[in-house]
mmCIF file of C-alpha atoms in Angstrom:
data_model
loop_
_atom_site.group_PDB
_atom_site.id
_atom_site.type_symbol
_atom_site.label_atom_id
_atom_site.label_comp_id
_atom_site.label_asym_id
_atom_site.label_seq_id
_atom_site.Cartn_x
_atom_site.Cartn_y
_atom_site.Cartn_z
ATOM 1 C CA UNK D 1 0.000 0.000 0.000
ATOM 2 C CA UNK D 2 2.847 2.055 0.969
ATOM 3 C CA UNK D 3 4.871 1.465 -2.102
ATOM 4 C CA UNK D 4 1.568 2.018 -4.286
ATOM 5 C CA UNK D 5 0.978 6.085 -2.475
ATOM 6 C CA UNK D 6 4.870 6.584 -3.132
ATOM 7 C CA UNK D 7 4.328 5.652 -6.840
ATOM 8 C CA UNK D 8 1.823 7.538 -7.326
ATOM 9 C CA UNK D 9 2.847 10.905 -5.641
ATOM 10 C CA UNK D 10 5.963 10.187 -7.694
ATOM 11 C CA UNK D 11 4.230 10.063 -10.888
ATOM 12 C CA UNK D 12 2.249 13.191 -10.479
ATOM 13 C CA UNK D 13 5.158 15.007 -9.452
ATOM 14 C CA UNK D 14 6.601 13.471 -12.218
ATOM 15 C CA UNK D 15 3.817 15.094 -14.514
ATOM 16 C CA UNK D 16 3.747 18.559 -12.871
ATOM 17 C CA UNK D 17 7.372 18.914 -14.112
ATOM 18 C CA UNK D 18 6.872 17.435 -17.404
ATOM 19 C CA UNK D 19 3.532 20.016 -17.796
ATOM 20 C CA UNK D 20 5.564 22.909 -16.327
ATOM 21 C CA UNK D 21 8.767 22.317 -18.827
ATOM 22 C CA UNK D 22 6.440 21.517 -21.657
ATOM 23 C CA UNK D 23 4.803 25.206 -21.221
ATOM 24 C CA UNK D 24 1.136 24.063 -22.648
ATOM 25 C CA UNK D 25 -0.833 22.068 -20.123
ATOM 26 C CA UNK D 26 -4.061 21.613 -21.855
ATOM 27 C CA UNK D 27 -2.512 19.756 -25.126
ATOM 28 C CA UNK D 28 -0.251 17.902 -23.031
ATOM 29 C CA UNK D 29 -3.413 16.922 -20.412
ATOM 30 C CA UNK D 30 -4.479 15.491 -24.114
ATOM 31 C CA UNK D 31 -2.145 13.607 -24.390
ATOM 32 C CA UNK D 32 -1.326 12.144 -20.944
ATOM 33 C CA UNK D 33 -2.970 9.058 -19.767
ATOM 34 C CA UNK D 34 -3.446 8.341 -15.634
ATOM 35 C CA UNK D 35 -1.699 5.549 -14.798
ATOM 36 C CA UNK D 36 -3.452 5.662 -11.585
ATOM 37 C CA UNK D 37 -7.224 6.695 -13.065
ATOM 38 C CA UNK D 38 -8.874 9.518 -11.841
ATOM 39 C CA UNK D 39 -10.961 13.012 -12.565
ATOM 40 C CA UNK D 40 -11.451 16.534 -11.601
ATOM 41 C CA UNK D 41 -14.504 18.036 -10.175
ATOM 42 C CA UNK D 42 -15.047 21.762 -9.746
ATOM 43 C CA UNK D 43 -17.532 23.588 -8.204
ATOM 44 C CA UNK D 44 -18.641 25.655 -10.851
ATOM 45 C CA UNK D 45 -18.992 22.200 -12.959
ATOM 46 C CA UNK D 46 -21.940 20.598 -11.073
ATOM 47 C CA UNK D 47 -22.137 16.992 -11.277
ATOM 48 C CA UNK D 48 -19.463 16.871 -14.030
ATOM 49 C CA UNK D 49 -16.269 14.630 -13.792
ATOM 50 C CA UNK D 50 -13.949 16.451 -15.877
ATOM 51 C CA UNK D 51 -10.632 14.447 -17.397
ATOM 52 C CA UNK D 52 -7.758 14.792 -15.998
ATOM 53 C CA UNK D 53 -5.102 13.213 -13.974
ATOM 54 C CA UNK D 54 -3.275 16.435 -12.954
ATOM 55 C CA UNK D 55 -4.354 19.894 -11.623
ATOM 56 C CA UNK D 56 -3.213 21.621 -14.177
ATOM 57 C CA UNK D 57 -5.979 19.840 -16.275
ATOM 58 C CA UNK D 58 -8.270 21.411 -14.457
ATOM 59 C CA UNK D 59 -10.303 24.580 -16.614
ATOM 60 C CA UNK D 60 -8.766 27.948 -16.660
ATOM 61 C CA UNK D 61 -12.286 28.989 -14.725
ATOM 62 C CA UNK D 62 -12.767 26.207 -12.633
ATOM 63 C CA UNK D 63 -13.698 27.273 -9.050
ATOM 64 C CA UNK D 64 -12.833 24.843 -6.163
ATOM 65 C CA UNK D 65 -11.391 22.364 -8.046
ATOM 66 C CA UNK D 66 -10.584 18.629 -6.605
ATOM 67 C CA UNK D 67 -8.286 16.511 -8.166
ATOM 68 C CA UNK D 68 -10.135 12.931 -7.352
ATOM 69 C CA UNK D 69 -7.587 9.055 -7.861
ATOM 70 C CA UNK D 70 -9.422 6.115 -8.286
ATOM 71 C CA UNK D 71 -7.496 5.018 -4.866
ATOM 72 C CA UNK D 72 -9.873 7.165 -3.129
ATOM 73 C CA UNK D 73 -6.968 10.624 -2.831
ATOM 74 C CA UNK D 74 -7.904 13.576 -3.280
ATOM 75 C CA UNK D 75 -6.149 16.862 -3.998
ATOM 76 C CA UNK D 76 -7.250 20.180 -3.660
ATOM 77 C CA UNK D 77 -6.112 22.236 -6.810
ATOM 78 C CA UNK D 78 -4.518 25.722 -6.046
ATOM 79 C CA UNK D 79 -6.213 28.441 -7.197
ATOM 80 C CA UNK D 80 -3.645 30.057 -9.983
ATOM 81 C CA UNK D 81 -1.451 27.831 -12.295
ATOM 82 C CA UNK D 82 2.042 28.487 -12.617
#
């Protein structure tokens, strides 16, 4: 279970730097698929389970935003993207 949370944490670390050095996050969040499974729900997207694996997915206007693993994690998104 351990070695599981490590690999994942690793791997979206991992993908933050690879979305940061690439410089466009949506056509890279395109492109990527989660390993680990999972969506995005935002506040101002009731009901919706957006795609993505990564906060920087997440829509330029999305309010709140959760980044949701199928291993039951969640993350809350920060509000600005870098």
């Amino acid at each position: 279970m351990a070695a599981t949370m490590k690999l994942s944490l690793t791997f979206v670390l991992l993908l933050s730097a690879a979305l940061v050095v690439l410089g466009d996050a949506q056509a890279t969040c395109d492109l990527v698929r989660c390993i680990q499974g999972g969506h995005i729900t935002c506040k101002n997207y009731p009901g919706q389970r957006l795609d993505g694996c990564a906060c920087v997915c997440a829509p330029e206007d999305g309010k709140r935003c959760v980044l949701r693993l199928d291993d039951g994690s969640t993350y809350d998104c920060p509000k600005t993207k870098c």
